[in-house]
Amino acid sequence: MRVDRVVVVIVCVMGHRVSFSARAGCPGGGYIMRIISWNIQWGRGADGRVDLSRTIDALRALGPAELIGLQEVARGFPSLSGEDDDGVARLAAAFPEHEAVFAPAVDAPGERGGRGQFGNLLLSSLPVLQVIRHALPFPADGRVPNMPRSCLEAVVEAPSGPLRVLVTHLEYYSAPQRQAQVDALRALQREAMTHAGVVARGKESSPVFAARPRPERAVLCGDFNMEAGSEDYRRMADGDSPWRDAWTLAHGDAPHAPSVGLHGAGWPDRPYCCDYFWVSESLAANVGDVRVDAATAASDHQPLVLELG
């Protein structure tokens, strides 16, 4: 067993943040970062029952992870859960060793006052240096149900230096909106590539103009609502794209493991993959493994785990 993995378990069970020096204690000074991505469907399981405690237990059962990217996190919409529950607060409290960063895609008057919000949540045990919340393209499409979508971008201080982590959830019903959102994710990475190595000029005595890192090195995760091999997938993965599919990097030509349709939920009617990790070209060689946890039925999606060396 790798020494660094033993240290991780001990540190996290004790409830403390993982130190870089402790995690680097394996032979050769290696370091393995674990990232979880999961569409939790606001805590609704494949059985149709909403139980966010079950979701939290399933996340803990996956083992320690520096970064946890969640989609379909809700607050202020009790008609979804059957109770007036703040999913953001509940998840943040469940992982006190992580900092919680939320990017609602839907932000409207709440059903019982306050704000009703629905979107992407990042939990990070690494220092968060900068957060950028992107509204993804939302062209009008009156033919089908649709809603705004967001991409949460956070720069974290990883042991090897600043790393961008992006959590997103693309449109399901509207193909034109989803296609525009795929193009936007490609453009976001290209934009970040122009920032790499460029130190922005600060403005004396103004902290809002302070220079902050936005590196090219990046991990993008979430529910993309597209099947492997589809036109949208090919658009994300083609030779012109700045993103690389981490599953393919880890498993070659092996078919993507299904991330939906495994536990008899009302949707979908068959198993397939629509949840992914993507990495920048600079991280392609660092992908160790990607796996789908097929065991839990705590959502209509399965969680994914990325190991990055």
C-alpha atoms as a PDB file:
ATOM      1  CA  MET A   1       0.000   0.000   0.000  1.00  0.00           C
ATOM      2  CA  ARG A   2       1.262   3.463  -0.865  1.00  0.00           C
ATOM      3  CA  VAL A   3       2.458   5.432   2.133  1.00  0.00           C
ATOM      4  CA  ASP A   4       0.740   8.654   1.031  1.00  0.00           C
ATOM      5  CA  ARG A   5      -2.664   6.977   0.870  1.00  0.00           C
ATOM      6  CA  VAL A   6      -2.268   5.652   4.449  1.00  0.00           C
ATOM      7  CA  VAL A   7      -1.421   9.124   5.703  1.00  0.00           C
ATOM      8  CA  VAL A   8      -4.439  10.603   3.937  1.00  0.00           C
ATOM      9  CA  VAL A   9      -6.842   8.248   5.669  1.00  0.00           C
ATOM     10  CA  ILE A  10      -5.368   8.919   9.097  1.00  0.00           C
ATOM     11  CA  VAL A  11      -5.412  12.676   8.695  1.00  0.00           C
ATOM     12  CA  CYS A  12      -8.963  12.849   7.368  1.00  0.00           C
ATOM     13  CA  VAL A  13     -10.354  10.518  10.019  1.00  0.00           C
ATOM     14  CA  MET A  14      -8.891  12.833  12.632  1.00  0.00           C
ATOM     15  CA  GLY A  15     -10.840  15.654  10.967  1.00  0.00           C
ATOM     16  CA  HIS A  16      -7.937  17.913  10.038  1.00  0.00           C
ATOM     17  CA  ARG A  17      -6.937  19.458   6.748  1.00  0.00           C
ATOM     18  CA  VAL A  18      -4.362  17.442   4.851  1.00  0.00           C
ATOM     19  CA  SER A  19      -0.944  19.037   4.876  1.00  0.00           C
ATOM     20  CA  PHE A  20       1.159  19.024   1.741  1.00  0.00           C
ATOM     21  CA  SER A  21       4.162  17.582   3.565  1.00  0.00           C
ATOM     22  CA  ALA A  22       2.146  14.674   4.974  1.00  0.00           C
ATOM     23  CA  ARG A  23       0.675  13.804   1.574  1.00  0.00           C
ATOM     24  CA  ALA A  24       4.102  13.956  -0.078  1.00  0.00           C
ATOM     25  CA  GLY A  25       5.559  11.274   2.162  1.00  0.00           C
ATOM     26  CA  CYS A  26       5.409   8.366  -0.264  1.00  0.00           C
ATOM     27  CA  PRO A  27       8.409   6.804  -2.007  1.00  0.00           C
ATOM     28  CA  GLY A  28       9.796   9.162  -4.611  1.00  0.00           C
ATOM     29  CA  GLY A  29       7.928  12.118  -3.148  1.00  0.00           C
ATOM     30  CA  GLY A  30       4.783  11.355  -5.191  1.00  0.00           C
ATOM     31  CA  TYR A  31       1.432  12.976  -4.502  1.00  0.00           C
ATOM     32  CA  ILE A  32      -2.012  11.757  -5.519  1.00  0.00           C
ATOM     33  CA  MET A  33      -4.907  14.198  -5.512  1.00  0.00           C
ATOM     34  CA  ARG A  34      -8.433  12.794  -5.416  1.00  0.00           C
ATOM     35  CA  ILE A  35     -11.351  14.707  -6.916  1.00  0.00           C
ATOM     36  CA  ILE A  36     -15.005  13.636  -6.739  1.00  0.00           C
ATOM     37  CA  SER A  37     -17.712  14.789  -9.156  1.00  0.00           C
ATOM     38  CA  TRP A  38     -21.395  13.953  -8.647  1.00  0.00           C
ATOM     39  CA  ASN A  39     -24.808  15.163  -9.728  1.00  0.00           C
ATOM     40  CA  ILE A  40     -26.607  14.620  -6.422  1.00  0.00           C
ATOM     41  CA  GLN A  41     -30.112  15.569  -7.674  1.00  0.00           C
ATOM     42  CA  TRP A  42     -30.576  17.717  -4.509  1.00  0.00           C
ATOM     43  CA  GLY A  43     -30.409  14.527  -2.418  1.00  0.00           C
ATOM     44  CA  ARG A  44     -33.052  12.576  -4.303  1.00  0.00           C
ATOM     45  CA  GLY A  45     -32.178   8.920  -4.712  1.00  0.00           C
ATOM     46  CA  ALA A  46     -33.067   6.460  -7.445  1.00  0.00           C
ATOM     47  CA  ASP A  47     -35.971   5.419  -5.240  1.00  0.00           C
ATOM     48  CA  GLY A  48     -37.456   8.927  -5.499  1.00  0.00           C
ATOM     49  CA  ARG A  49     -36.874   9.687  -1.819  1.00  0.00           C
ATOM     50  CA  VAL A  50     -35.052  12.905  -0.878  1.00  0.00           C
ATOM     51  CA  ASP A  51     -32.500  12.268   1.867  1.00  0.00           C
ATOM     52  CA  LEU A  52     -29.466  14.532   1.865  1.00  0.00           C
ATOM     53  CA  SER A  53     -28.007  12.645   4.838  1.00  0.00           C
ATOM     54  CA  ARG A  54     -27.850   9.550   2.618  1.00  0.00           C
ATOM     55  CA  THR A  55     -26.037  11.624  -0.022  1.00  0.00           C
ATOM     56  CA  ILE A  56     -23.511  12.814   2.556  1.00  0.00           C
ATOM     57  CA  ASP A  57     -22.945   9.249   3.792  1.00  0.00           C
ATOM     58  CA  ALA A  58     -22.334   8.114   0.199  1.00  0.00           C
ATOM     59  CA  LEU A  59     -19.798  10.891  -0.335  1.00  0.00           C
ATOM     60  CA  ARG A  60     -17.932   9.928   2.825  1.00  0.00           C
ATOM     61  CA  ALA A  61     -17.931   6.282   1.745  1.00  0.00           C
ATOM     62  CA  LEU A  62     -15.965   7.260  -1.361  1.00  0.00           C
ATOM     63  CA  GLY A  63     -12.990   8.119   0.856  1.00  0.00           C
ATOM     64  CA  PRO A  64     -11.040  11.320   1.370  1.00  0.00           C
ATOM     65  CA  ALA A  65     -10.829  13.829  -1.460  1.00  0.00           C
ATOM     66  CA  GLU A  66      -9.255  17.251  -1.634  1.00  0.00           C
ATOM     67  CA  LEU A  67     -11.935  18.488  -4.029  1.00  0.00           C
ATOM     68  CA  ILE A  68     -15.619  17.597  -4.330  1.00  0.00           C
ATOM     69  CA  GLY A  69     -17.620  19.038  -7.242  1.00  0.00           C
ATOM     70  CA  LEU A  70     -21.397  18.667  -6.926  1.00  0.00           C
ATOM     71  CA  GLN A  71     -24.194  19.505  -9.314  1.00  0.00           C
ATOM     72  CA  GLU A  72     -27.918  20.082  -8.689  1.00  0.00           C
ATOM     73  CA  VAL A  73     -27.445  21.501  -5.209  1.00  0.00           C
ATOM     74  CA  ALA A  74     -30.570  23.364  -4.099  1.00  0.00           C
ATOM     75  CA  ARG A  75     -31.757  25.777  -1.438  1.00  0.00           C
ATOM     76  CA  GLY A  76     -34.943  27.778  -1.093  1.00  0.00           C
ATOM     77  CA  PHE A  77     -36.963  25.337  -3.244  1.00  0.00           C
ATOM     78  CA  PRO A  78     -38.823  23.174  -0.693  1.00  0.00           C
ATOM     79  CA  SER A  79     -41.102  21.787  -3.402  1.00  0.00           C
ATOM     80  CA  LEU A  80     -38.083  19.839  -4.696  1.00  0.00           C
ATOM     81  CA  SER A  81     -37.198  18.200  -1.404  1.00  0.00           C
ATOM     82  CA  GLY A  82     -40.487  18.292   0.481  1.00  0.00           C
ATOM     83  CA  GLU A  83     -38.907  20.363   3.227  1.00  0.00           C
ATOM     84  CA  ASP A  84     -37.314  23.771   3.626  1.00  0.00           C
ATOM     85  CA  ASP A  85     -33.731  22.538   3.356  1.00  0.00           C
ATOM     86  CA  ASP A  86     -30.573  24.494   2.523  1.00  0.00           C
ATOM     87  CA  GLY A  87     -28.458  21.985   0.647  1.00  0.00           C
ATOM     88  CA  VAL A  88     -25.467  24.307   0.446  1.00  0.00           C
ATOM     89  CA  ALA A  89     -25.382  24.823   4.222  1.00  0.00           C
ATOM     90  CA  ARG A  90     -25.960  21.130   4.942  1.00  0.00           C
ATOM     91  CA  LEU A  91     -23.127  19.992   2.704  1.00  0.00           C
ATOM     92  CA  ALA A  92     -20.747  22.675   3.957  1.00  0.00           C
ATOM     93  CA  ALA A  93     -21.447  21.654   7.556  1.00  0.00           C
ATOM     94  CA  ALA A  94     -20.927  17.975   6.719  1.00  0.00           C
ATOM     95  CA  PHE A  95     -17.404  18.659   5.420  1.00  0.00           C
ATOM     96  CA  PRO A  96     -15.994  21.278   7.806  1.00  0.00           C
ATOM     97  CA  GLU A  97     -12.417  20.603   6.651  1.00  0.00           C
ATOM     98  CA  HIS A  98     -13.430  21.900   3.204  1.00  0.00           C
ATOM     99  CA  GLU A  99     -14.255  25.418   2.082  1.00  0.00           C
ATOM    100  CA  ALA A 100     -17.607  25.636   0.284  1.00  0.00           C
ATOM    101  CA  VAL A 101     -17.999  27.728  -2.889  1.00  0.00           C
ATOM    102  CA  PHE A 102     -21.413  27.891  -4.582  1.00  0.00           C
ATOM    103  CA  ALA A 103     -22.371  29.066  -8.078  1.00  0.00           C
ATOM    104  CA  PRO A 104     -26.145  29.052  -8.566  1.00  0.00           C
ATOM    105  CA  ALA A 105     -27.342  28.797 -12.135  1.00  0.00           C
ATOM    106  CA  VAL A 106     -30.917  29.524 -11.106  1.00  0.00           C
ATOM    107  CA  ASP A 107     -31.323  32.410  -8.655  1.00  0.00           C
ATOM    108  CA  ALA A 108     -34.913  33.538  -8.082  1.00  0.00           C
ATOM    109  CA  PRO A 109     -37.258  34.465  -5.235  1.00  0.00           C
ATOM    110  CA  GLY A 110     -37.499  31.520  -2.875  1.00  0.00           C
ATOM    111  CA  GLU A 111     -40.734  29.644  -2.421  1.00  0.00           C
ATOM    112  CA  ARG A 112     -40.891  30.711   1.230  1.00  0.00           C
ATOM    113  CA  GLY A 113     -39.010  34.000   1.035  1.00  0.00           C
ATOM    114  CA  GLY A 114     -35.303  34.646   0.580  1.00  0.00           C
ATOM    115  CA  ARG A 115     -33.631  33.304  -2.545  1.00  0.00           C
ATOM    116  CA  GLY A 116     -34.248  30.050  -4.330  1.00  0.00           C
ATOM    117  CA  GLN A 117     -30.988  28.818  -5.805  1.00  0.00           C
ATOM    118  CA  PHE A 118     -29.936  25.755  -7.798  1.00  0.00           C
ATOM    119  CA  GLY A 119     -26.477  25.075  -9.154  1.00  0.00           C
ATOM    120  CA  ASN A 120     -22.930  23.843  -8.631  1.00  0.00           C
ATOM    121  CA  LEU A 121     -21.019  23.500  -5.374  1.00  0.00           C
ATOM    122  CA  LEU A 122     -17.283  23.002  -4.839  1.00  0.00           C
ATOM    123  CA  LEU A 123     -15.886  21.742  -1.541  1.00  0.00           C
ATOM    124  CA  SER A 124     -12.120  22.238  -1.280  1.00  0.00           C
ATOM    125  CA  SER A 125      -9.672  21.271   1.442  1.00  0.00           C
ATOM    126  CA  LEU A 126      -7.000  23.161  -0.518  1.00  0.00           C
ATOM    127  CA  PRO A 127      -6.716  26.950  -0.162  1.00  0.00           C
ATOM    128  CA  VAL A 128      -9.021  28.734  -2.614  1.00  0.00           C
ATOM    129  CA  LEU A 129      -7.129  31.634  -4.205  1.00  0.00           C
ATOM    130  CA  GLN A 130      -9.763  32.964  -6.577  1.00  0.00           C
ATOM    131  CA  VAL A 131     -13.341  32.199  -7.646  1.00  0.00           C
ATOM    132  CA  ILE A 132     -14.962  33.120 -10.972  1.00  0.00           C
ATOM    133  CA  ARG A 133     -18.630  32.340 -11.584  1.00  0.00           C
ATOM    134  CA  HIS A 134     -19.496  32.021 -15.264  1.00  0.00           C
ATOM    135  CA  ALA A 135     -23.003  32.231 -16.683  1.00  0.00           C
ATOM    136  CA  LEU A 136     -23.035  29.850 -19.644  1.00  0.00           C
ATOM    137  CA  PRO A 137     -24.793  30.780 -22.900  1.00  0.00           C
ATOM    138  CA  PHE A 138     -28.578  30.685 -22.674  1.00  0.00           C
ATOM    139  CA  PRO A 139     -29.984  31.354 -26.164  1.00  0.00           C
ATOM    140  CA  ALA A 140     -33.765  31.379 -26.385  1.00  0.00           C
ATOM    141  CA  ASP A 141     -35.364  28.025 -27.160  1.00  0.00           C
ATOM    142  CA  GLY A 142     -39.133  27.939 -26.712  1.00  0.00           C
ATOM    143  CA  ARG A 143     -39.551  24.374 -27.974  1.00  0.00           C
ATOM    144  CA  VAL A 144     -38.474  22.564 -24.804  1.00  0.00           C
ATOM    145  CA  PRO A 145     -38.078  23.174 -21.048  1.00  0.00           C
ATOM    146  CA  ASN A 146     -34.722  24.758 -20.199  1.00  0.00           C
ATOM    147  CA  MET A 147     -33.013  26.825 -17.529  1.00  0.00           C
ATOM    148  CA  PRO A 148     -29.858  28.893 -17.054  1.00  0.00           C
ATOM    149  CA  ARG A 149     -26.607  27.014 -16.548  1.00  0.00           C
ATOM    150  CA  SER A 150     -23.386  28.010 -14.810  1.00  0.00           C
ATOM    151  CA  CYS A 151     -19.751  27.006 -14.550  1.00  0.00           C
ATOM    152  CA  LEU A 152     -17.950  27.476 -11.261  1.00  0.00           C
ATOM    153  CA  GLU A 153     -14.227  28.152 -11.652  1.00  0.00           C
ATOM    154  CA  ALA A 154     -11.933  28.148  -8.624  1.00  0.00           C
ATOM    155  CA  VAL A 155      -8.160  28.482  -8.462  1.00  0.00           C
ATOM    156  CA  VAL A 156      -6.819  26.308  -5.644  1.00  0.00           C
ATOM    157  CA  GLU A 157      -3.324  26.069  -4.197  1.00  0.00           C
ATOM    158  CA  ALA A 158      -2.277  22.509  -5.015  1.00  0.00           C
ATOM    159  CA  PRO A 159       1.097  21.124  -3.884  1.00  0.00           C
ATOM    160  CA  SER A 160       2.418  21.487  -7.433  1.00  0.00           C
ATOM    161  CA  GLY A 161       1.142  25.049  -7.765  1.00  0.00           C
ATOM    162  CA  PRO A 162      -2.122  26.831  -8.602  1.00  0.00           C
ATOM    163  CA  LEU A 163      -4.727  24.688 -10.306  1.00  0.00           C
ATOM    164  CA  ARG A 164      -8.064  25.683 -11.822  1.00  0.00           C
ATOM    165  CA  VAL A 165     -11.023  23.467 -10.945  1.00  0.00           C
ATOM    166  CA  LEU A 166     -14.274  23.937 -12.858  1.00  0.00           C
ATOM    167  CA  VAL A 167     -17.652  22.410 -11.979  1.00  0.00           C
ATOM    168  CA  THR A 168     -20.527  22.577 -14.433  1.00  0.00           C
ATOM    169  CA  HIS A 169     -23.864  21.117 -15.504  1.00  0.00           C
ATOM    170  CA  LEU A 170     -24.936  21.529 -19.119  1.00  0.00           C
ATOM    171  CA  GLU A 171     -28.439  21.795 -20.553  1.00  0.00           C
ATOM    172  CA  TYR A 172     -30.431  18.581 -20.933  1.00  0.00           C
ATOM    173  CA  TYR A 173     -33.426  19.377 -23.149  1.00  0.00           C
ATOM    174  CA  SER A 174     -32.197  22.109 -25.510  1.00  0.00           C
ATOM    175  CA  ALA A 175     -29.572  20.900 -27.981  1.00  0.00           C
ATOM    176  CA  PRO A 176     -28.740  24.435 -29.237  1.00  0.00           C
ATOM    177  CA  GLN A 177     -28.133  25.641 -25.687  1.00  0.00           C
ATOM    178  CA  ARG A 178     -25.955  22.641 -24.854  1.00  0.00           C
ATOM    179  CA  GLN A 179     -23.921  23.120 -28.036  1.00  0.00           C
ATOM    180  CA  ALA A 180     -23.373  26.786 -27.177  1.00  0.00           C
ATOM    181  CA  GLN A 181     -22.304  25.789 -23.670  1.00  0.00           C
ATOM    182  CA  VAL A 182     -19.772  23.276 -25.006  1.00  0.00           C
ATOM    183  CA  ASP A 183     -18.280  26.021 -27.152  1.00  0.00           C
ATOM    184  CA  ALA A 184     -18.178  28.327 -24.119  1.00  0.00           C
ATOM    185  CA  LEU A 185     -16.234  25.758 -22.072  1.00  0.00           C
ATOM    186  CA  ARG A 186     -13.702  25.434 -24.867  1.00  0.00           C
ATOM    187  CA  ALA A 187     -13.430  29.229 -25.016  1.00  0.00           C
ATOM    188  CA  LEU A 188     -12.990  29.499 -21.241  1.00  0.00           C
ATOM    189  CA  GLN A 189      -9.962  27.234 -21.367  1.00  0.00           C
ATOM    190  CA  ARG A 190      -8.453  29.101 -24.293  1.00  0.00           C
ATOM    191  CA  GLU A 191      -8.990  32.363 -22.432  1.00  0.00           C
ATOM    192  CA  ALA A 192      -7.211  30.965 -19.383  1.00  0.00           C
ATOM    193  CA  MET A 193      -4.316  29.909 -21.596  1.00  0.00           C
ATOM    194  CA  THR A 194      -3.805  33.588 -22.479  1.00  0.00           C
ATOM    195  CA  HIS A 195      -3.542  34.390 -18.753  1.00  0.00           C
ATOM    196  CA  ALA A 196      -0.909  31.749 -18.068  1.00  0.00           C
ATOM    197  CA  GLY A 197       2.454  33.341 -17.434  1.00  0.00           C
ATOM    198  CA  VAL A 198       1.044  36.859 -17.616  1.00  0.00           C
ATOM    199  CA  VAL A 199       1.218  38.895 -14.421  1.00  0.00           C
ATOM    200  CA  ALA A 200      -1.582  41.447 -14.425  1.00  0.00           C
ATOM    201  CA  ARG A 201      -0.700  44.958 -13.370  1.00  0.00           C
ATOM    202  CA  GLY A 202      -2.071  45.698  -9.956  1.00  0.00           C
ATOM    203  CA  LYS A 203      -3.298  49.023  -8.713  1.00  0.00           C
ATOM    204  CA  GLU A 204      -1.607  50.417  -5.660  1.00  0.00           C
ATOM    205  CA  SER A 205      -3.795  50.403  -2.542  1.00  0.00           C
ATOM    206  CA  SER A 206      -6.680  48.629  -4.337  1.00  0.00           C
ATOM    207  CA  PRO A 207      -7.063  44.971  -3.322  1.00  0.00           C
ATOM    208  CA  VAL A 208      -9.664  44.295  -6.016  1.00  0.00           C
ATOM    209  CA  PHE A 209      -7.027  44.922  -8.695  1.00  0.00           C
ATOM    210  CA  ALA A 210      -4.487  42.635  -7.017  1.00  0.00           C
ATOM    211  CA  ALA A 211      -2.804  40.179  -9.373  1.00  0.00           C
ATOM    212  CA  ARG A 212      -4.175  36.660  -8.874  1.00  0.00           C
ATOM    213  CA  PRO A 213      -3.197  33.458 -10.663  1.00  0.00           C
ATOM    214  CA  ARG A 214      -5.322  31.930 -13.409  1.00  0.00           C
ATOM    215  CA  PRO A 215      -3.226  29.017 -14.652  1.00  0.00           C
ATOM    216  CA  GLU A 216      -3.677  26.915 -17.753  1.00  0.00           C
ATOM    217  CA  ARG A 217      -3.573  23.736 -15.652  1.00  0.00           C
ATOM    218  CA  ALA A 218      -7.195  22.780 -15.141  1.00  0.00           C
ATOM    219  CA  VAL A 219      -9.692  20.047 -14.290  1.00  0.00           C
ATOM    220  CA  LEU A 220     -13.280  20.340 -15.519  1.00  0.00           C
ATOM    221  CA  CYS A 221     -15.972  18.059 -14.124  1.00  0.00           C
ATOM    222  CA  GLY A 222     -19.705  17.673 -14.045  1.00  0.00           C
ATOM    223  CA  ASP A 223     -22.842  16.439 -15.752  1.00  0.00           C
ATOM    224  CA  PHE A 224     -22.524  17.240 -19.463  1.00  0.00           C
ATOM    225  CA  ASN A 225     -25.791  15.643 -20.592  1.00  0.00           C
ATOM    226  CA  MET A 226     -24.117  14.120 -23.629  1.00  0.00           C
ATOM    227  CA  GLU A 227     -23.241  10.544 -24.433  1.00  0.00           C
ATOM    228  CA  ALA A 228     -19.731   9.454 -25.284  1.00  0.00           C
ATOM    229  CA  GLY A 229     -19.399   9.488 -29.063  1.00  0.00           C
ATOM    230  CA  SER A 230     -22.210  11.996 -29.582  1.00  0.00           C
ATOM    231  CA  GLU A 231     -21.736  15.143 -31.646  1.00  0.00           C
ATOM    232  CA  ASP A 232     -21.434  17.266 -28.489  1.00  0.00           C
ATOM    233  CA  TYR A 233     -18.899  14.854 -27.004  1.00  0.00           C
ATOM    234  CA  ARG A 234     -16.825  14.914 -30.178  1.00  0.00           C
ATOM    235  CA  ARG A 235     -16.911  18.709 -30.059  1.00  0.00           C
ATOM    236  CA  MET A 236     -15.441  18.605 -26.543  1.00  0.00           C
ATOM    237  CA  ALA A 237     -12.880  15.940 -27.389  1.00  0.00           C
ATOM    238  CA  ASP A 238     -11.765  16.671 -30.950  1.00  0.00           C
ATOM    239  CA  GLY A 239      -8.197  17.533 -31.873  1.00  0.00           C
ATOM    240  CA  ASP A 240      -8.920  21.255 -31.830  1.00  0.00           C
ATOM    241  CA  SER A 241     -10.279  21.185 -28.277  1.00  0.00           C
ATOM    242  CA  PRO A 242      -8.142  22.354 -25.348  1.00  0.00           C
ATOM    243  CA  TRP A 243      -9.736  19.645 -23.181  1.00  0.00           C
ATOM    244  CA  ARG A 244      -8.777  15.955 -22.883  1.00  0.00           C
ATOM    245  CA  ASP A 245     -11.181  13.294 -21.645  1.00  0.00           C
ATOM    246  CA  ALA A 246      -9.630  11.894 -18.470  1.00  0.00           C
ATOM    247  CA  TRP A 247     -11.430   8.549 -18.885  1.00  0.00           C
ATOM    248  CA  THR A 248      -9.796   7.988 -22.270  1.00  0.00           C
ATOM    249  CA  LEU A 249      -6.414   9.017 -20.891  1.00  0.00           C
ATOM    250  CA  ALA A 250      -6.767   6.463 -18.085  1.00  0.00           C
ATOM    251  CA  HIS A 251      -8.538   3.634 -19.948  1.00  0.00           C
ATOM    252  CA  GLY A 252      -7.673   4.047 -23.618  1.00  0.00           C
ATOM    253  CA  ASP A 253     -10.341   2.728 -25.963  1.00  0.00           C
ATOM    254  CA  ALA A 254     -12.369   1.042 -23.212  1.00  0.00           C
ATOM    255  CA  PRO A 255     -16.024   2.164 -23.294  1.00  0.00           C
ATOM    256  CA  HIS A 256     -16.984   4.764 -20.722  1.00  0.00           C
ATOM    257  CA  ALA A 257     -18.548   3.188 -17.657  1.00  0.00           C
ATOM    258  CA  PRO A 258     -22.222   4.206 -17.346  1.00  0.00           C
ATOM    259  CA  SER A 259     -22.917   7.037 -14.922  1.00  0.00           C
ATOM    260  CA  VAL A 260     -26.739   6.919 -15.164  1.00  0.00           C
ATOM    261  CA  GLY A 261     -29.408   4.257 -15.526  1.00  0.00           C
ATOM    262  CA  LEU A 262     -28.046   1.732 -13.025  1.00  0.00           C
ATOM    263  CA  HIS A 263     -30.578   1.617 -10.187  1.00  0.00           C
ATOM    264  CA  GLY A 264     -34.053   1.781 -11.659  1.00  0.00           C
ATOM    265  CA  ALA A 265     -34.744   5.511 -11.379  1.00  0.00           C
ATOM    266  CA  GLY A 266     -37.562   6.919 -13.513  1.00  0.00           C
ATOM    267  CA  TRP A 267     -34.879   8.278 -15.858  1.00  0.00           C
ATOM    268  CA  PRO A 268     -33.142   7.128 -18.022  1.00  0.00           C
ATOM    269  CA  ASP A 269     -34.409   3.917 -19.585  1.00  0.00           C
ATOM    270  CA  ARG A 270     -30.900   2.481 -20.162  1.00  0.00           C
ATOM    271  CA  PRO A 271     -27.392   2.835 -18.742  1.00  0.00           C
ATOM    272  CA  TYR A 272     -24.952   5.233 -20.391  1.00  0.00           C
ATOM    273  CA  CYS A 273     -22.307   7.828 -19.522  1.00  0.00           C
ATOM    274  CA  CYS A 274     -23.037  11.551 -19.398  1.00  0.00           C
ATOM    275  CA  ASP A 275     -20.725  12.609 -16.534  1.00  0.00           C
ATOM    276  CA  TYR A 276     -17.052  13.330 -17.191  1.00  0.00           C
ATOM    277  CA  PHE A 277     -13.728  14.635 -16.033  1.00  0.00           C
ATOM    278  CA  TRP A 278     -11.768  16.714 -18.563  1.00  0.00           C
ATOM    279  CA  VAL A 279      -8.217  17.956 -18.059  1.00  0.00           C
ATOM    280  CA  SER A 280      -5.996  20.483 -19.766  1.00  0.00           C
ATOM    281  CA  GLU A 281      -3.291  19.198 -22.080  1.00  0.00           C
ATOM    282  CA  SER A 282      -0.660  20.023 -19.449  1.00  0.00           C
ATOM    283  CA  LEU A 283      -2.283  17.567 -16.999  1.00  0.00           C
ATOM    284  CA  ALA A 284      -2.841  14.705 -19.434  1.00  0.00           C
ATOM    285  CA  ALA A 285       0.202  12.807 -18.229  1.00  0.00           C
ATOM    286  CA  ASN A 286      -0.872  13.243 -14.599  1.00  0.00           C
ATOM    287  CA  VAL A 287      -4.148  11.342 -14.891  1.00  0.00           C
ATOM    288  CA  GLY A 288      -3.799   8.188 -12.851  1.00  0.00           C
ATOM    289  CA  ASP A 289      -7.295   6.746 -12.769  1.00  0.00           C
ATOM    290  CA  VAL A 290     -10.947   7.612 -13.310  1.00  0.00           C
ATOM    291  CA  ARG A 291     -13.641   5.399 -11.906  1.00  0.00           C
ATOM    292  CA  VAL A 292     -17.399   5.446 -11.605  1.00  0.00           C
ATOM    293  CA  ASP A 293     -18.835   4.278  -8.295  1.00  0.00           C
ATOM    294  CA  ALA A 294     -21.672   2.024  -9.419  1.00  0.00           C
ATOM    295  CA  ALA A 295     -22.779   0.957  -5.942  1.00  0.00           C
ATOM    296  CA  THR A 296     -24.676   3.928  -4.557  1.00  0.00           C
ATOM    297  CA  ALA A 297     -28.330   4.571  -5.407  1.00  0.00           C
ATOM    298  CA  ALA A 298     -28.391   7.926  -3.594  1.00  0.00           C
ATOM    299  CA  SER A 299     -28.979   9.811  -6.892  1.00  0.00           C
ATOM    300  CA  ASP A 300     -30.035   9.071 -10.461  1.00  0.00           C
ATOM    301  CA  HIS A 301     -26.351   9.688 -11.338  1.00  0.00           C
ATOM    302  CA  GLN A 302     -23.260   7.868 -10.095  1.00  0.00           C
ATOM    303  CA  PRO A 303     -20.281   9.666  -8.549  1.00  0.00           C
ATOM    304  CA  LEU A 304     -16.960   9.804 -10.416  1.00  0.00           C
ATOM    305  CA  VAL A 305     -13.518   9.796  -8.812  1.00  0.00           C
ATOM    306  CA  LEU A 306     -10.383  11.160 -10.497  1.00  0.00           C
ATOM    307  CA  GLU A 307      -6.879  10.433  -9.227  1.00  0.00           C
ATOM    308  CA  LEU A 308      -4.347  12.987 -10.386  1.00  0.00           C
ATOM    309  CA  GLY A 309      -0.619  12.517  -9.811  1.00  0.00           C
END
